[in-house]
Amino acid sequence: MNRSIALVDCNNFYVSCERVFNPKLRNKPVVVLSNNDGCAVARSEEAKALGIRMGEPCFQFKHLARKHNIITCSSNYALYADMSDRIMSILFKFSPSQEIYSIDECFLDFTGFRKNGLTAYAQEICRYIQQQTGLPVCIGIGASKTLAKLANYIAKKNLVFQGVCNFNAMSIREQNKWLHRIKVGKIWGIGKKLSPKLQQIGVYSINDLKNINPRRLDLQFSASLKKTIYELNNIVCFELEGTTAKKKQITCSRSFGVLITSFKSLEQSIALYVSRAAEKLRRQNSYTGSIHIYICTSPFNKKESCYENSINIPLPEQTDDTLTLIQFSLFGLRKIYQNGYRYQKAGVILSKIVSNKKYQPDLFSKKKGRKKSSSLMAALDQINTLMGKKILIIAAEGITQPWKMRQNNMSPRYTTNWNDLIVASQLI
């Protein structure tokens, strides 16, 4: 029996979240910008039709924005994360087997569900999410995660499917007809880099890739591509990881609101990013054994010298302690910092992540010290959860933080801040 795996994906997620609370944005070209209001990270269909590309720097489409009254919004991550949580909670009611793939995508396992009524069931999910959250979603269903993702892509691009494309309800011939229309670069995990290599061996469409002998790819391509071919042929190679899957790497990085030259400002930014990464680490009950720090100037400023550097710091003992991680990070920062440059970005990557129940302590570590650290971190997280984000901070993060990213057009945090709640009033 073929598996029935569904991918639920929110349409233009960031833009759709903005529209839920600001109906004036509906049917208008809207672009949500990245950190520091730099690049387009979400576009309404109206903005796409005007030629705004994903990742395009804001300054490059300023003339279009003025000409067509394109509305630009700063990223409101608190709002988007909360709306995402609401959708994922709703989806759990429709299938207990769930993998949250990203902030706006979720895999569900429908295997064993009513086979003939699966399309109608998926349409019911779309309507329910729209009713409960105001957010539009599309659903793709296939015998593997790869096919589900392709079916979702087809559902988004073709209104005839009314938001749901079910490959399992199609004949093989009909499936192949749709796959033949999609360029191979659109498939999960291939992209623009591998496409030219595949075209050299006659693979132009996804249907071409589906029908190629995987052995032909042994010397030139990775094993992951072979798995993709099997998945296109209804053989599951990528299982659902479930909601408890833990990240193997945690990254926190930001571009600065202004270019910074002082070492103190860099210290504050690194301390802040380490603090955020450590919070995520504790949330998934893990420890890290290595921390990577990097800093860089703007690669686009041709008038100034460029500089970038990084350092990887193996930790003597795996930990989730923010204070310890900041201590090692700032040590690394001192090693790579160079005076005389204007820095644009810094970042932190935690790796060698293990469960806090399976870590191997150092031979000479003190059990009492680790218990004290765990209690302190638990208290820190609990207070910030109950009383509000960043009520307690590490002093090394700084107070004023003039270098923080720009968010000049950010909407209110409607669902996560009491002061930003929408007030309904009636004039008599």
Coordinates of C-alpha atoms in Angstrom, one line a residue:
M1 CA 0.0 0.0 0.0
N2 CA 1.3 3.4 -1.0
R3 CA 1.9 5.9 1.8
S4 CA -0.2 9.1 1.9
I5 CA 1.9 12.0 3.0
A6 CA 0.6 15.5 2.9
L7 CA 2.5 18.8 3.0
V8 CA 0.5 21.8 4.3
D9 CA 2.1 25.1 3.3
C10 CA 0.8 28.6 4.1
N11 CA 0.6 30.9 1.1
N12 CA 2.9 33.9 1.2
F13 CA 3.0 33.4 5.0
Y14 CA 4.5 36.6 6.3
V15 CA 2.3 38.7 4.0
S16 CA -0.8 36.7 4.9
C17 CA -0.1 37.2 8.7
E18 CA 0.0 41.0 8.1
R19 CA -3.2 40.9 6.2
V20 CA -5.1 39.0 8.9
F21 CA -4.8 42.0 11.2
N22 CA -4.7 44.8 8.6
P23 CA -7.4 44.1 6.0
K24 CA -6.4 47.3 4.1
L25 CA -3.4 45.3 2.8
R26 CA -5.7 42.8 0.9
N27 CA -5.5 42.8 -2.9
K28 CA -2.6 45.2 -2.8
P29 CA 1.1 44.7 -3.6
V30 CA 2.8 43.9 -0.2
V31 CA 6.5 43.0 0.5
V32 CA 7.8 41.9 3.8
L33 CA 11.5 42.8 4.3
S34 CA 14.3 40.9 6.0
N35 CA 16.4 42.1 9.0
N36 CA 17.3 45.8 8.8
D37 CA 14.6 46.2 6.1
G38 CA 17.1 44.9 3.6
C39 CA 15.7 42.4 1.2
A40 CA 12.3 41.0 0.2
V41 CA 11.6 37.8 2.1
A42 CA 7.8 37.5 1.3
R43 CA 5.7 38.9 -1.5
S44 CA 2.0 39.0 -2.2
E45 CA 0.9 37.7 -5.5
E46 CA 0.3 41.3 -6.6
A47 CA 3.9 42.2 -5.8
K48 CA 5.2 39.1 -7.6
A49 CA 3.2 40.2 -10.7
L50 CA 5.1 43.5 -10.6
G51 CA 8.4 41.7 -10.9
I52 CA 9.6 41.9 -7.3
R53 CA 12.0 38.9 -6.8
M54 CA 12.6 36.9 -3.6
G55 CA 15.7 38.2 -1.9
E56 CA 15.8 41.4 -4.0
P57 CA 17.4 44.3 -2.0
C58 CA 14.9 47.0 -1.1
F59 CA 16.8 49.8 -2.7
Q60 CA 16.7 48.0 -6.1
F61 CA 12.9 48.1 -6.3
K62 CA 12.3 51.6 -4.7
H63 CA 11.3 53.0 -8.1
L64 CA 8.7 50.2 -8.5
A65 CA 7.4 50.8 -5.0
R66 CA 6.8 54.4 -5.7
K67 CA 5.3 53.9 -9.1
H68 CA 2.8 51.1 -8.0
N69 CA 2.3 52.0 -4.3
I70 CA 3.9 48.8 -3.1
I71 CA 3.6 48.6 0.7
T72 CA 6.7 47.4 2.6
C73 CA 6.5 45.9 6.1
S74 CA 9.4 45.1 8.5
S75 CA 9.5 41.5 9.6
N76 CA 7.4 40.9 12.7
Y77 CA 8.9 37.5 13.9
A78 CA 6.9 37.4 17.2
L79 CA 3.6 37.6 15.3
Y80 CA 4.7 35.1 12.6
A81 CA 5.9 32.5 15.2
D82 CA 2.7 32.8 17.2
M83 CA 0.5 32.4 14.1
S84 CA 2.6 29.4 13.1
D85 CA 2.1 27.8 16.5
R86 CA -1.7 28.1 16.1
I87 CA -1.7 26.4 12.7
M88 CA 0.5 23.6 13.8
S89 CA -1.8 23.0 16.8
I90 CA -4.8 22.8 14.5
L91 CA -3.1 20.4 12.2
F92 CA -2.3 18.0 15.0
K93 CA -6.1 17.5 15.3
F94 CA -6.2 16.2 11.8
S95 CA -3.2 13.8 12.0
P96 CA -1.3 12.7 15.1
S97 CA 1.8 12.0 12.9
Q98 CA 3.3 15.4 12.2
E99 CA 6.6 16.9 11.2
I100 CA 6.9 20.7 11.5
Y101 CA 9.3 21.3 8.6
S102 CA 9.5 25.1 8.8
I103 CA 7.6 28.1 10.2
D104 CA 5.0 27.8 7.4
E105 CA 5.2 24.1 6.4
C106 CA 4.2 20.9 8.0
F107 CA 4.1 17.3 6.9
L108 CA 1.2 15.0 7.9
D109 CA 0.9 11.3 7.5
F110 CA -2.5 10.3 6.2
T111 CA -1.6 6.6 5.5
G112 CA -4.6 4.4 6.4
F113 CA -7.0 7.3 6.2
R114 CA -10.0 7.2 3.9
K115 CA -8.3 6.8 0.6
N116 CA -11.1 7.9 -1.7
G117 CA -12.0 10.9 0.4
L118 CA -8.5 12.2 1.1
T119 CA -8.8 15.2 -1.3
A120 CA -12.1 16.3 0.4
Y121 CA -10.5 15.8 3.8
A122 CA -7.6 18.1 2.8
Q123 CA -10.0 20.7 1.5
E124 CA -11.8 20.6 4.8
I125 CA -8.4 21.3 6.6
C126 CA -7.8 24.3 4.3
R127 CA -11.3 25.7 5.1
Y128 CA -10.9 25.1 8.9
I129 CA -7.5 26.8 9.0
Q130 CA -8.9 29.8 7.0
Q131 CA -11.8 30.0 9.4
Q132 CA -9.8 29.7 12.6
T133 CA -6.7 31.9 11.7
G134 CA -7.6 33.8 8.6
L135 CA -4.6 32.3 6.8
P136 CA -4.8 30.6 3.3
V137 CA -3.0 27.3 2.9
C138 CA -2.4 24.8 0.1
I139 CA -2.0 21.0 0.5
G140 CA -0.1 18.5 -1.6
I141 CA -0.5 14.8 -1.1
G142 CA 1.8 12.0 -2.4
A143 CA 3.4 8.7 -1.7
S144 CA 6.6 10.3 -0.4
K145 CA 7.7 13.7 1.1
T146 CA 9.2 14.7 -2.2
L147 CA 6.0 14.0 -4.1
A148 CA 3.9 15.8 -1.5
K149 CA 6.1 18.8 -1.8
L150 CA 5.8 18.8 -5.6
A151 CA 2.0 18.3 -5.3
N152 CA 1.9 21.3 -3.1
Y153 CA 3.8 23.4 -5.6
I154 CA 1.3 22.4 -8.3
A155 CA -1.7 23.2 -6.1
K156 CA -0.3 26.7 -5.5
K157 CA 0.4 27.4 -9.2
N158 CA -2.9 26.0 -10.6
L159 CA -6.2 27.3 -9.3
V160 CA -8.0 24.4 -10.9
F161 CA -7.0 22.3 -7.9
Q162 CA -8.7 24.6 -5.4
G163 CA -5.8 24.5 -3.0
V164 CA -5.3 20.7 -2.9
C165 CA -3.4 18.5 -5.3
N166 CA -3.5 14.7 -4.6
F167 CA -1.0 12.7 -6.6
N168 CA -2.4 9.5 -5.0
A169 CA -5.7 10.1 -6.7
M170 CA -4.1 10.4 -10.1
S171 CA -3.0 7.8 -12.6
I172 CA 0.7 7.4 -13.2
R173 CA 0.2 8.9 -16.7
E174 CA -1.5 11.9 -15.2
Q175 CA 1.2 12.3 -12.6
N176 CA 4.0 12.2 -15.2
K177 CA 2.2 14.8 -17.3
W178 CA 2.3 17.3 -14.4
L179 CA 5.9 16.4 -13.5
H180 CA 7.0 16.9 -17.1
R181 CA 5.8 20.6 -16.8
I182 CA 8.1 21.3 -13.9
K183 CA 11.8 22.1 -14.4
V184 CA 14.2 19.9 -12.5
G185 CA 15.6 22.9 -10.6
K186 CA 12.3 23.2 -8.7
I187 CA 12.6 19.9 -6.9
W188 CA 13.4 19.7 -3.3
G189 CA 17.2 19.7 -2.6
I190 CA 18.4 20.4 -6.2
G191 CA 18.1 24.1 -7.0
K192 CA 20.1 26.2 -9.4
K193 CA 23.5 24.6 -8.7
L194 CA 22.8 21.0 -9.7
S195 CA 20.4 21.9 -12.6
P196 CA 23.1 22.5 -15.2
K197 CA 24.9 19.3 -14.4
L198 CA 21.6 17.3 -14.7
Q199 CA 20.8 19.1 -18.0
Q200 CA 24.2 17.9 -19.4
I201 CA 23.0 14.3 -19.1
G202 CA 19.5 15.1 -20.6
V203 CA 17.5 15.7 -17.4
Y204 CA 15.4 18.9 -17.9
S205 CA 12.1 18.1 -16.2
I206 CA 11.3 16.3 -13.0
N207 CA 9.7 13.5 -15.0
D208 CA 13.1 13.1 -16.8
L209 CA 14.7 12.7 -13.3
K210 CA 12.0 10.2 -12.2
N211 CA 12.8 7.9 -15.2
I212 CA 16.6 8.0 -15.1
N213 CA 18.5 5.0 -13.9
P214 CA 20.0 6.0 -10.4
R215 CA 23.2 4.1 -11.2
R216 CA 24.0 6.7 -13.9
L217 CA 24.4 9.3 -11.1
D218 CA 26.9 7.3 -8.9
L219 CA 30.1 9.2 -9.9
Q220 CA 28.8 12.7 -10.3
F221 CA 26.1 13.1 -7.7
S222 CA 25.4 12.4 -4.0
A223 CA 23.4 9.5 -2.5
S224 CA 20.8 12.1 -1.6
L225 CA 19.8 12.6 -5.2
K226 CA 19.4 8.9 -5.7
K227 CA 17.0 8.9 -2.8
T228 CA 15.0 11.7 -4.5
I229 CA 14.7 9.5 -7.6
Y230 CA 13.3 6.7 -5.5
E231 CA 10.9 9.0 -3.8
L232 CA 9.6 10.2 -7.2
N233 CA 8.9 6.5 -7.9
N234 CA 6.7 6.1 -4.7
I235 CA 9.5 4.6 -2.6
V236 CA 9.8 6.4 0.8
C237 CA 13.4 7.3 1.7
F238 CA 12.8 10.4 3.9
E239 CA 10.6 9.4 6.9
L240 CA 8.6 11.9 8.9
E241 CA 10.8 13.0 11.8
G242 CA 7.9 13.9 14.2
T243 CA 7.4 16.9 16.3
T244 CA 10.1 15.9 18.8
A245 CA 12.9 16.0 16.2
K246 CA 15.8 18.1 17.6
K247 CA 17.9 20.5 15.6
K248 CA 21.5 19.3 15.0
Q249 CA 22.7 22.9 14.6
I250 CA 21.4 26.2 16.0
T251 CA 22.2 29.4 14.3
C252 CA 21.6 33.0 15.4
S253 CA 22.9 35.9 13.3
R254 CA 21.8 39.4 12.4
S255 CA 22.9 42.3 10.3
F256 CA 23.4 45.5 12.3
G257 CA 21.1 48.5 12.1
V258 CA 24.2 50.6 11.7
L259 CA 27.8 49.7 10.8
I260 CA 29.8 49.3 14.0
T261 CA 33.5 49.9 14.7
S262 CA 33.8 49.3 18.4
F263 CA 34.8 46.0 20.0
K264 CA 32.3 46.6 22.8
S265 CA 29.4 46.7 20.4
L266 CA 30.6 43.5 18.7
E267 CA 30.8 41.9 22.2
Q268 CA 27.3 42.9 23.0
S269 CA 25.9 41.5 19.7
I270 CA 27.7 38.2 20.1
A271 CA 26.5 37.9 23.7
L272 CA 22.9 38.5 22.6
Y273 CA 23.1 35.9 19.8
V274 CA 24.6 33.4 22.1
S275 CA 21.9 34.0 24.7
R276 CA 19.2 33.4 22.1
A277 CA 20.8 30.3 20.7
A278 CA 21.2 28.9 24.3
E279 CA 17.5 29.5 24.9
K280 CA 16.7 27.4 21.9
L281 CA 19.1 24.8 23.0
R282 CA 17.5 24.4 26.4
R283 CA 14.0 24.4 24.9
Q284 CA 14.9 21.1 23.1
N285 CA 16.6 19.7 26.2
S286 CA 20.1 19.6 24.6
Y287 CA 23.7 20.5 25.2
T288 CA 26.3 21.8 22.7
G289 CA 29.9 20.7 22.4
S290 CA 31.1 23.4 19.9
I291 CA 30.5 27.0 19.2
H292 CA 31.3 28.9 16.0
I293 CA 31.7 32.7 15.8
Y294 CA 31.9 34.8 12.7
I295 CA 32.0 38.6 11.9
C296 CA 32.1 40.4 8.6
T297 CA 32.0 43.8 6.9
S298 CA 29.6 44.6 4.1
P299 CA 30.6 42.8 0.8
F300 CA 28.7 45.4 -1.2
N301 CA 30.7 48.4 0.0
K302 CA 33.3 48.8 -2.7
K303 CA 34.7 52.0 -1.2
E304 CA 36.0 50.3 2.0
S305 CA 38.3 47.3 2.7
C306 CA 36.4 44.1 3.3
Y307 CA 37.1 41.8 6.2
E308 CA 35.6 38.6 7.4
N309 CA 36.8 35.9 9.9
S310 CA 35.5 33.1 12.0
I311 CA 36.6 30.7 14.7
N312 CA 35.4 27.3 15.9
I313 CA 35.7 26.7 19.6
P314 CA 35.4 23.1 20.9
L315 CA 34.1 23.2 24.5
P316 CA 35.8 21.2 27.2
E317 CA 32.5 20.0 28.4
Q318 CA 29.0 19.9 26.7
T319 CA 26.7 22.6 28.2
D320 CA 23.6 24.7 27.8
D321 CA 24.7 27.4 30.2
T322 CA 24.4 30.8 28.6
L323 CA 27.1 32.3 30.9
T324 CA 29.6 29.6 29.9
L325 CA 28.8 29.9 26.2
I326 CA 29.2 33.7 26.3
Q327 CA 32.6 33.4 28.1
F328 CA 34.0 31.1 25.4
S329 CA 32.4 33.1 22.5
L330 CA 33.9 36.4 23.7
F331 CA 37.3 34.6 24.0
G332 CA 36.9 33.6 20.3
L333 CA 35.8 37.1 19.3
R334 CA 39.0 38.6 20.7
K335 CA 41.0 36.2 18.5
I336 CA 39.3 37.2 15.2
Y337 CA 38.6 40.9 15.8
Q338 CA 40.5 43.4 13.7
N339 CA 40.4 47.1 14.5
G340 CA 39.8 49.7 11.8
Y341 CA 36.9 48.0 10.0
R342 CA 33.1 48.8 10.0
Y343 CA 31.3 45.6 10.7
Q344 CA 27.9 44.8 9.2
K345 CA 27.1 41.4 10.6
A346 CA 27.9 38.8 13.3
G347 CA 26.7 35.4 14.0
V348 CA 26.8 32.3 16.3
I349 CA 26.4 28.6 15.4
L350 CA 26.0 25.9 18.0
S351 CA 26.9 22.4 16.8
K352 CA 27.8 18.9 18.1
I353 CA 24.4 19.0 19.8
V354 CA 23.4 16.1 22.0
S355 CA 20.5 15.3 24.4
N356 CA 21.1 16.5 27.9
K357 CA 20.3 13.0 29.1
K358 CA 23.0 11.4 26.9
Y359 CA 25.9 13.7 27.3
Q360 CA 29.3 12.5 28.6
P361 CA 30.5 14.7 31.4
D362 CA 34.2 15.6 31.8
L363 CA 36.1 13.3 34.1
F364 CA 37.0 16.2 36.4
S365 CA 33.7 18.1 36.2
K366 CA 31.9 19.0 39.5
K367 CA 28.4 17.6 39.7
K368 CA 27.5 20.4 42.2
G369 CA 28.5 23.1 39.7
R370 CA 26.4 21.6 36.9
K371 CA 23.4 21.3 39.2
K372 CA 23.8 25.0 40.2
S373 CA 24.0 26.0 36.5
S374 CA 20.9 24.0 35.6
S375 CA 18.9 25.7 38.4
L376 CA 20.1 29.1 37.4
M377 CA 19.2 28.6 33.7
A378 CA 15.8 27.1 34.6
A379 CA 15.0 30.2 36.8
L380 CA 16.2 32.6 34.0
D381 CA 13.9 30.9 31.4
Q382 CA 11.0 30.6 33.7
I383 CA 11.0 34.3 34.6
N384 CA 11.4 35.4 31.0
T385 CA 8.5 33.1 30.0
L386 CA 6.1 34.2 32.7
M387 CA 7.0 37.9 33.0
G388 CA 7.9 38.7 29.4
K389 CA 10.7 38.2 26.9
K390 CA 14.0 39.6 28.0
I391 CA 12.8 40.8 31.5
L392 CA 16.1 39.3 32.7
I393 CA 19.2 39.6 30.4
I394 CA 22.9 38.9 30.7
A395 CA 24.8 42.1 31.4
A396 CA 27.2 41.4 28.5
E397 CA 24.3 41.9 26.0
G398 CA 24.2 45.6 26.8
I399 CA 21.2 47.8 27.6
T400 CA 20.8 50.4 24.8
Q401 CA 22.1 48.4 21.9
P402 CA 22.2 51.2 19.3
W403 CA 23.5 48.7 16.7
K404 CA 20.2 46.6 16.8
M405 CA 18.6 45.9 13.4
R406 CA 16.2 48.4 11.9
Q407 CA 12.4 47.6 11.8
N408 CA 11.0 51.0 10.8
N409 CA 7.7 49.6 9.4
M410 CA 7.0 46.8 11.8
S411 CA 3.3 46.1 12.6
P412 CA 2.1 45.7 16.2
R413 CA 2.6 42.3 17.9
Y414 CA -1.1 41.7 18.0
T415 CA -1.0 38.3 19.6
T416 CA 2.0 38.4 21.9
N417 CA 2.0 41.8 23.6
W418 CA -0.8 43.1 25.8
N419 CA -0.1 46.7 24.7
D420 CA -0.6 45.8 21.0
L421 CA -4.0 44.1 21.3
I422 CA -6.6 45.4 18.9
V423 CA -9.2 47.6 20.6
A424 CA -12.7 47.4 19.4
S425 CA -14.8 50.4 20.0
Q426 CA -18.2 51.7 18.9
L427 CA -19.1 55.4 18.5
I428 CA -22.6 56.2 19.7

